[in-house]
Tab-separated table of C-alpha atoms in Angstrom:
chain	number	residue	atom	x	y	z
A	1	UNK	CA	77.390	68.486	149.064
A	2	UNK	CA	76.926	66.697	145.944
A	3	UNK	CA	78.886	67.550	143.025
A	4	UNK	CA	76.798	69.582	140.361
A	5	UNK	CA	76.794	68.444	136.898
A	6	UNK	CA	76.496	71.912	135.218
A	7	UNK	CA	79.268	73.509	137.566
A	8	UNK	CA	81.288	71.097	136.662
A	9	UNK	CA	80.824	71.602	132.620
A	10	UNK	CA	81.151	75.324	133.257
A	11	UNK	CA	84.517	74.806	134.806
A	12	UNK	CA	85.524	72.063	132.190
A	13	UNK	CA	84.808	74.705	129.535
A	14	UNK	CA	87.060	77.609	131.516
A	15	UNK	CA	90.011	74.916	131.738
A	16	UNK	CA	89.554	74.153	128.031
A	17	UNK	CA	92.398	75.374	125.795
A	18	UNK	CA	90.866	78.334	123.733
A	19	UNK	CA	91.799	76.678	120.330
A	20	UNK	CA	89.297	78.279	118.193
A	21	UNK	CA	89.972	81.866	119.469
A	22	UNK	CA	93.942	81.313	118.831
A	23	UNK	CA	93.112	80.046	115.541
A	24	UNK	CA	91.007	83.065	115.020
A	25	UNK	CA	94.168	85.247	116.035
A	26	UNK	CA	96.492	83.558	113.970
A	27	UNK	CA	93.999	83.874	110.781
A	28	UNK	CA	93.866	87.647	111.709
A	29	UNK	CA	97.642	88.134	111.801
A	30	UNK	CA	97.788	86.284	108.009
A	31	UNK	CA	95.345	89.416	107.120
A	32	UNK	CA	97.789	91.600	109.037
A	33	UNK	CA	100.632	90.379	107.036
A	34	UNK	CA	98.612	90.807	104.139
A	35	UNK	CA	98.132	94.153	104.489
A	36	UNK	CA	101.433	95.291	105.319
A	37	UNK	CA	102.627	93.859	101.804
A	38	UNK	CA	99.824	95.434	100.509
A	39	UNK	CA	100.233	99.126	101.821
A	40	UNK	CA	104.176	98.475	101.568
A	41	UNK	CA	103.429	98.147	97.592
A	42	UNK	CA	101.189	100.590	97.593
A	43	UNK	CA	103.741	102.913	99.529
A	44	UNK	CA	106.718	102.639	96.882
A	45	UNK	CA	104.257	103.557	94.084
A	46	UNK	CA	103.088	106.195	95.629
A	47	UNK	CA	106.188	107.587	97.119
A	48	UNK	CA	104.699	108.071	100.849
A	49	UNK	CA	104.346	105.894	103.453
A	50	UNK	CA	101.599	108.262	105.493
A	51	UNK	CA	99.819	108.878	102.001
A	52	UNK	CA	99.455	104.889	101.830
A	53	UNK	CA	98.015	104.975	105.380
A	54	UNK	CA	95.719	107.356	105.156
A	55	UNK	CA	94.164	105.665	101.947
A	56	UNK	CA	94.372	102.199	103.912
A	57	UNK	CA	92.716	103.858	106.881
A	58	UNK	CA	90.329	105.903	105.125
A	59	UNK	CA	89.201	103.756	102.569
A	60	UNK	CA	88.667	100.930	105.728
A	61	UNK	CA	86.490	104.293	107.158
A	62	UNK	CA	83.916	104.879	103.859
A	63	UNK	CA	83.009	100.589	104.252
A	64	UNK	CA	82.289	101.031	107.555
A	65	UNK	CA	80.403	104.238	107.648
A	66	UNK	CA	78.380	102.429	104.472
A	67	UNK	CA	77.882	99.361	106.536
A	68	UNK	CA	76.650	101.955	109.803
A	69	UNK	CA	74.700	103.819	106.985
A	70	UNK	CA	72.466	100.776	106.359
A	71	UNK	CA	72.847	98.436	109.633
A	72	UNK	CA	70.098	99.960	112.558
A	73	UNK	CA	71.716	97.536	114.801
A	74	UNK	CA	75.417	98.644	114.169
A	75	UNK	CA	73.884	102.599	114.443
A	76	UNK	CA	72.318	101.438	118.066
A	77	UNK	CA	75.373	99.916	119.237
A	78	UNK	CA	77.376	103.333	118.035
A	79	UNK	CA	74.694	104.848	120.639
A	80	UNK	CA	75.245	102.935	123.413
A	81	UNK	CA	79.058	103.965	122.945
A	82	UNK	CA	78.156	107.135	123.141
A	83	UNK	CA	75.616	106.877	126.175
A	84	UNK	CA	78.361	104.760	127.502
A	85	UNK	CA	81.001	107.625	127.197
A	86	UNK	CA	78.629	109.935	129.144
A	87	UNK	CA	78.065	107.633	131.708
A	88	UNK	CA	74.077	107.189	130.857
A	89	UNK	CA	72.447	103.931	132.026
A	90	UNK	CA	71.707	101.550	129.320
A	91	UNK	CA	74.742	101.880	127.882
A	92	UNK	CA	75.268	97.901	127.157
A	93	UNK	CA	75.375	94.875	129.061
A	94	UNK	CA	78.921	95.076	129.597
A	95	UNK	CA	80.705	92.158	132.076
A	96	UNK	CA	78.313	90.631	134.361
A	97	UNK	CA	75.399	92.143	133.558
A	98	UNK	CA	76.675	96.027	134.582
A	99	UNK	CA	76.274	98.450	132.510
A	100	UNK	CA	79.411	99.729	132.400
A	101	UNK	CA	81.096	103.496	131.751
A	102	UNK	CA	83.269	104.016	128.737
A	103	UNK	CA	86.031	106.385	129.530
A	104	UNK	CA	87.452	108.497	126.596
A	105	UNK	CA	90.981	106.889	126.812
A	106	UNK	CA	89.138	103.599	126.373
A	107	UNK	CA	87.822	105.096	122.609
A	108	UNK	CA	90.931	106.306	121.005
A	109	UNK	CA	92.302	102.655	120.272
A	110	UNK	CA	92.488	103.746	116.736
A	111	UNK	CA	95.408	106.174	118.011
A	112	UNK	CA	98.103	103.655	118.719
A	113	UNK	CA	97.429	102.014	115.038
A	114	UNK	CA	98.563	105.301	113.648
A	115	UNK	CA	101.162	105.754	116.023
A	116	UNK	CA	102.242	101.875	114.269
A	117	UNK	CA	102.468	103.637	110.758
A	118	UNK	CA	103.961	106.396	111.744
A	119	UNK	CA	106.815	104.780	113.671
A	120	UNK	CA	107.049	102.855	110.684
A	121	UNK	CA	107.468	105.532	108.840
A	122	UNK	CA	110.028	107.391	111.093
A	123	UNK	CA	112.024	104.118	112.086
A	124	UNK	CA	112.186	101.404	108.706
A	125	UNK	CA	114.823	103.425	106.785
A	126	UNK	CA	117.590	103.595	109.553
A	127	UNK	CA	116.662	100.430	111.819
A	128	UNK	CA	115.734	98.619	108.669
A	129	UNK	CA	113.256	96.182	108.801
A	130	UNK	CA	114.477	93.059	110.671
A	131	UNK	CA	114.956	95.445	114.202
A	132	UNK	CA	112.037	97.415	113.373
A	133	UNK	CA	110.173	93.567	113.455
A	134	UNK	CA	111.755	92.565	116.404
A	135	UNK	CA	111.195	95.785	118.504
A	136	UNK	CA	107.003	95.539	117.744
A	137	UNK	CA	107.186	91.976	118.645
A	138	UNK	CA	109.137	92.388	122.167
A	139	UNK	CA	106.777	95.044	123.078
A	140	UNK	CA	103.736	93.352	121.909
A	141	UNK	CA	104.180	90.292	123.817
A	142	UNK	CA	105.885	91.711	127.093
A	143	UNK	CA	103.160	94.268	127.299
A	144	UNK	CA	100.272	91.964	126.269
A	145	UNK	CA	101.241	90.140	129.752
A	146	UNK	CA	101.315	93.554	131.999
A	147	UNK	CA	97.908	94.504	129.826
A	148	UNK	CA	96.363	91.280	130.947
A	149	UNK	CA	97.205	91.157	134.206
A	150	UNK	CA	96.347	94.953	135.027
A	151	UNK	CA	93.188	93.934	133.702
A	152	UNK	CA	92.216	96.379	131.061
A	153	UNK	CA	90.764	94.020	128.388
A	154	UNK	CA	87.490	93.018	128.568
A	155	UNK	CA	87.906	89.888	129.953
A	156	UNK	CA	89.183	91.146	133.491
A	157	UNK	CA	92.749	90.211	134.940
A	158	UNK	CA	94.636	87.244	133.837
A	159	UNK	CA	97.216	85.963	136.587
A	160	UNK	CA	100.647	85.090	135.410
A	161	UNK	CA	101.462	81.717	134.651
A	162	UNK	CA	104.289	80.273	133.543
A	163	UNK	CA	102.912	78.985	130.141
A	164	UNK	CA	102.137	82.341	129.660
A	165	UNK	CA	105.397	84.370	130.679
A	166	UNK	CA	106.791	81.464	128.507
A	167	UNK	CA	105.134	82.582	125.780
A	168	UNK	CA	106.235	86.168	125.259
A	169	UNK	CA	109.935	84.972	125.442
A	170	UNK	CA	109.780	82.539	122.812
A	171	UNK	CA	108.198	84.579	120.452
A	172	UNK	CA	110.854	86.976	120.917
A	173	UNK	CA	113.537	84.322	120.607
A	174	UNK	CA	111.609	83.133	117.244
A	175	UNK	CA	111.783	86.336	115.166
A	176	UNK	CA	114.690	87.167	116.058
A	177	UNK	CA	115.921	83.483	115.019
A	178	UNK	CA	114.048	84.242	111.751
A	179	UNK	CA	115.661	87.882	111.045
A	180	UNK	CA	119.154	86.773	111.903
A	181	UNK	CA	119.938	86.632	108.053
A	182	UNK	CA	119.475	90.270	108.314
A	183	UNK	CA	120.522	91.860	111.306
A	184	UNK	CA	122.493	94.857	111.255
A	185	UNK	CA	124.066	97.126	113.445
A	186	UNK	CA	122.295	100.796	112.506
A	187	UNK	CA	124.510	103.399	114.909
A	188	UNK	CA	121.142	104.800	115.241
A	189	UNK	CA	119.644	101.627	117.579
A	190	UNK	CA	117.953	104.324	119.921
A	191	UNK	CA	115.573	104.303	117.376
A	192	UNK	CA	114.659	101.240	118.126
A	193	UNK	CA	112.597	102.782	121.573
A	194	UNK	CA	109.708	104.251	119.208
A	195	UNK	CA	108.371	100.726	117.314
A	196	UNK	CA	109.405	98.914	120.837
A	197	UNK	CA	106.378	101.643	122.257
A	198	UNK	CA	104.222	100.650	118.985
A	199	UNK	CA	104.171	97.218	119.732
A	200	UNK	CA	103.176	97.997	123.504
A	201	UNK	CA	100.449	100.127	122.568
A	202	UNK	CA	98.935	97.377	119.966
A	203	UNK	CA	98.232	95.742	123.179
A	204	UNK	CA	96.303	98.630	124.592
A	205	UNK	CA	94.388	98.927	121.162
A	206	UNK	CA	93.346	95.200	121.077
A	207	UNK	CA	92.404	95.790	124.719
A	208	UNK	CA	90.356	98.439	124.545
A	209	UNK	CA	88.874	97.607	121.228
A	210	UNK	CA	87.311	94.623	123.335
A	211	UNK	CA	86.094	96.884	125.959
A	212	UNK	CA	84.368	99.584	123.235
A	213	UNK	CA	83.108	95.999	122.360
A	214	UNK	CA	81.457	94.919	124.950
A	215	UNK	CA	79.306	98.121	125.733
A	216	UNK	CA	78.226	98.500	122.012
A	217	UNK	CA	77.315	94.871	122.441
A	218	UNK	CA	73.653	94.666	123.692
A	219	UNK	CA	72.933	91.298	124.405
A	220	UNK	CA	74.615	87.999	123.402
A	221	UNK	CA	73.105	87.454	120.225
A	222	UNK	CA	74.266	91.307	119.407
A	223	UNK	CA	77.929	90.820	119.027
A	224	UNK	CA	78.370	91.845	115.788
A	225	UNK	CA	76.658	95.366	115.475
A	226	UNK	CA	79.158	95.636	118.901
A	227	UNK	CA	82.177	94.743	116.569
A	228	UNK	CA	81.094	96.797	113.632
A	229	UNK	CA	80.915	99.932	115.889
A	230	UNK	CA	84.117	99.603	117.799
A	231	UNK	CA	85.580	98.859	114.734
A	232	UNK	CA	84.196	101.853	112.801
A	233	UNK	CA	85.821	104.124	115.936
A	234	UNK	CA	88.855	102.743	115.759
A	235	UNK	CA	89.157	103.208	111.891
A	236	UNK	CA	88.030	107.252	112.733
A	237	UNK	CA	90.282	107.973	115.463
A	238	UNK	CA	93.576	106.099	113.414
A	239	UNK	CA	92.413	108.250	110.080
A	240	UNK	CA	91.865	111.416	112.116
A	241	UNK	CA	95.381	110.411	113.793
A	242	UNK	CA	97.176	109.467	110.275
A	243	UNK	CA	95.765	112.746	108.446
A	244	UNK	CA	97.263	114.551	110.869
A	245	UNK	CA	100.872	113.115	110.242
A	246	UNK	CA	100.265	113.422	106.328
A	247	UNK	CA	99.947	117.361	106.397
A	248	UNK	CA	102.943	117.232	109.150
A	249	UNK	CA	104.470	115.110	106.409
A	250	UNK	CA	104.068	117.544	103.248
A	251	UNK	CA	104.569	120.475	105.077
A	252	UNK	CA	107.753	119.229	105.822
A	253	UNK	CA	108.840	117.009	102.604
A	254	UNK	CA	106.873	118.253	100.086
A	255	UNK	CA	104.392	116.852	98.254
A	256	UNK	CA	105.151	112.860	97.232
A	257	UNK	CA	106.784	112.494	93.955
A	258	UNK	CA	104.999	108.964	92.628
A	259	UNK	CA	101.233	108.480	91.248
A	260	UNK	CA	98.182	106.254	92.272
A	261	UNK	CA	98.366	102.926	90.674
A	262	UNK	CA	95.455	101.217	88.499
A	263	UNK	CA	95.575	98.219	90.195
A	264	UNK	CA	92.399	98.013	92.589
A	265	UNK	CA	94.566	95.181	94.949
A	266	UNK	CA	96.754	97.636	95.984
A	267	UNK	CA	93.797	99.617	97.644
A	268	UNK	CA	92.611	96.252	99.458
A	269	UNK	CA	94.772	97.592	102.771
A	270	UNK	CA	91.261	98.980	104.537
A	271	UNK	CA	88.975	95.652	104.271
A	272	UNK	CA	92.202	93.744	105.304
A	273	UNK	CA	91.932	95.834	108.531
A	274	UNK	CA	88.796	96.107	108.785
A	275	UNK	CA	88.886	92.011	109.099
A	276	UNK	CA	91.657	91.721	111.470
A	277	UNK	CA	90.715	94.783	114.032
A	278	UNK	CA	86.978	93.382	113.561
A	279	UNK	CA	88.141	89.837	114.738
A	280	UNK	CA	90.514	91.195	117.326
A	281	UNK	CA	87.929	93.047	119.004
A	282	UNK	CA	85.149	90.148	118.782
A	283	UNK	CA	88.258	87.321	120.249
A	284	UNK	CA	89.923	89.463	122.773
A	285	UNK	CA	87.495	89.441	125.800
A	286	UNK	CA	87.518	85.276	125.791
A	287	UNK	CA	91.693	84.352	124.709
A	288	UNK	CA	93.001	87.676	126.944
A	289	UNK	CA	94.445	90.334	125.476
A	290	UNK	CA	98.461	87.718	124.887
A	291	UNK	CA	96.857	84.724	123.599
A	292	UNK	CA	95.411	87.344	121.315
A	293	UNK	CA	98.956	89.139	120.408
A	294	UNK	CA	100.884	86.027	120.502
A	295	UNK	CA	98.428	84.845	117.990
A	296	UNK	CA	98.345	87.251	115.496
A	297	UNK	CA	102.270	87.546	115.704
A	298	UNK	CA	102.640	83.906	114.850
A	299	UNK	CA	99.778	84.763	112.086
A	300	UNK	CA	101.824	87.782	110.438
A	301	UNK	CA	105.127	85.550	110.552
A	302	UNK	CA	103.602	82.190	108.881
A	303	UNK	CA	101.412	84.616	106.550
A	304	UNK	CA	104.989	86.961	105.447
A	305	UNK	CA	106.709	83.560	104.610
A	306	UNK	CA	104.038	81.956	102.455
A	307	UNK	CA	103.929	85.533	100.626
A	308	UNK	CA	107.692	85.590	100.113
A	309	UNK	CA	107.429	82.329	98.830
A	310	UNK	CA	104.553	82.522	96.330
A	311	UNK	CA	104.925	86.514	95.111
A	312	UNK	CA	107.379	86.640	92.330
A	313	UNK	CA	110.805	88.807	92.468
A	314	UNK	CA	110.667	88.433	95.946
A	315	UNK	CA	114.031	86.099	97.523
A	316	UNK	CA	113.036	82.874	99.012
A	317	UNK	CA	112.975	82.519	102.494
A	318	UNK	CA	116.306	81.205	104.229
A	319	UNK	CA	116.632	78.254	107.225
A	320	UNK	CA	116.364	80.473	109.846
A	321	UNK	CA	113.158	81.911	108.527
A	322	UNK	CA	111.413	78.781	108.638
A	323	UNK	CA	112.919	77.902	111.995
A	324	UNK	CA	111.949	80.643	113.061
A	325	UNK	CA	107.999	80.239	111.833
A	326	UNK	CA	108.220	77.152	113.484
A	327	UNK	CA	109.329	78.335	116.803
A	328	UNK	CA	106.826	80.670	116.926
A	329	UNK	CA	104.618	78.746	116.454
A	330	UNK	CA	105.656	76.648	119.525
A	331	UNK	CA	105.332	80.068	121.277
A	332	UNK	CA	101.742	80.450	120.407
A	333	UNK	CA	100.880	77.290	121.705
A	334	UNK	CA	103.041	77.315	124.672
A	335	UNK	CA	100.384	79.434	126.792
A	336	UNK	CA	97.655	78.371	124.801
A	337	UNK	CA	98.226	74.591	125.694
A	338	UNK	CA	98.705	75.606	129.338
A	339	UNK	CA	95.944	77.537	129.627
A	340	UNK	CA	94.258	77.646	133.081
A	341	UNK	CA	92.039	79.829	134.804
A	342	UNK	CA	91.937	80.783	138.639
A	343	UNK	CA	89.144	78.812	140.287
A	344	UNK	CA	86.983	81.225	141.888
């Protein structure tokens, strides 16, 4: 049988290495980065951590209801979660042309982001931040691996290959190269469990993010009333989640002790996350659910050394930071570079 030209493009285009969607990631961990110096700031002025989140998360919320407020298509897509959560046809295109069944576990994505700030919360002061970084990142990447090949993102299951079990351990390897400076021993490392489960379930988010995705999605062309609704859910389910904690929080500590700031940057947290969760749900059904992670860790670790280096008061980054940027970015590219699908 005679070779066919288009078959062979198709498969040409599965083998090629998913450069643009890694590049995507890594701009989405900068934003992530971003953000966390942003609601870190905003945090010490106000004197709460969970009162930082929920204006992050909320403030994220009010854009995106606007934007559903006066997008139909982003409205119809909400629907077709909805249909899709009660199991009524026409719920989206889906994978292959099925419409597929949302299941209600596959809608509360938004829940493990405020597990993330909570954790943060809990964890920061006695781990301090150099474990608490470390933890998120080995569960992150060892997870994003069992995510993918289970086969919850959107994109089916990914087999296990060795660029991409590579991956996971070099990123590991590469933050904790660049914390080294300041590593301590907390006699409280148990701790340490709690972000380790954070950084799992950002893997679960991003995964399921892609699959609210792809049934809000109706067609091709409608990809981005798809993102704008997943991305709205997730935003409701973390503030619901984060609100929650807050009146946990005062009822137990008391009202916080510091006062909103006047400076309108500091309340940027929400469109920062509205960006990266948008792109991370748009990305994750063609990179996998690790090219994704690994992407937007090597994003947050370039993006917190160029802000250390350009905000002022802030100590400049030492050797092992910058090796370990650079190794992590080797990490990223690792499984990237060696990217290969199963022919069918």
């Amino acid at each position: 049988m005679a070779d066919d030209p288009t078959s062979r493009r198709s498969t040409a285009a599965r083998e090629r290495p998913p450069v643009l969607g890694v590049t995507l990631a890594v701009l989405a961990g900068v934003g992530a980065a971003t953000q966390s110096r942003v609601n870190g700031t905003l945090a010490d002025r106000i004197g709460s951590g969970f009162e930082a989140a929920v204006i992050s998360f909320g403030s994220g919320l009010l854009v995106l209801t606007l934007a559903l407020a006066l997008w139909p298509g982003a409205r119809a897509a909400l629907r077709r979660v909805v249909r899709g959560l009660r199991g009524e046809p026409g719920a989206g295109h889906g994978l292959g042309g099925v419409a597929p069944r949302l299941r209600w576990w596959e809608c509360v994505g938004g829940a493990a982001g405020g597990f993330f700030v909570a954790t943060q919360g809990l964890t920061v002061g006695t781990l301090g931040v150099a474990v608490f970084i470390v933890a998120i990142v080995a569960g992150q990447s060892v997870s994003s691996l069992v995510v993918d090949r289970l086969g919850l993102g959107p994109g089916g299951v990914r087999l296990i290959t060795v660029g991409r079990a590579l991956g996971p351990v070099l990123t590991v390897a590469a933050v904790a190269v660049s914390v080294s400076g300041s590593l301590s021993a907390p006699g409280a490392l148990g701790l340490a469990l709690l972000p380790l489960l954070a950084g799992a379930g950002s893997s679960w988010q991003q995964a399921v993010n892609g699959r609210v995705r792809a049934v809000a999605s109706d067609a091709p062309g409608g990809a981005a009333p798809g993102v704008c609704a997943a991305t709205f859910l997730n935003f409701l389910v973390g503030t619901a989640v984060l609100a929650v904690a807050l009146v946990i929080s005062l009822l137990v500590q008391g009202p916080p002790r510091g006062t909103l700031p006047s400076e309108p940057w500091l309340y940027a947290g929400g469109v920062l996350g509205i960006a990266f969760i948008a792109i991370s749900a748009a990305i994750v059904h063609r990179i996998g659910v690790l090219l994704l992670g690994l992407g937007m860790i090597a994003g947050q670790v370039v993006g917190a050394l160029l802000l250390d280096v350009v905000t002022p008061g802030v100590d400049p980054p030492g050797p092992a930071t910058y090796i370990g940027a650079v190794l992590t970015l080797v990490a990223v590219a690792a499984p990237a570079l060696l990217h290969r699908r199963p022919a069918p």
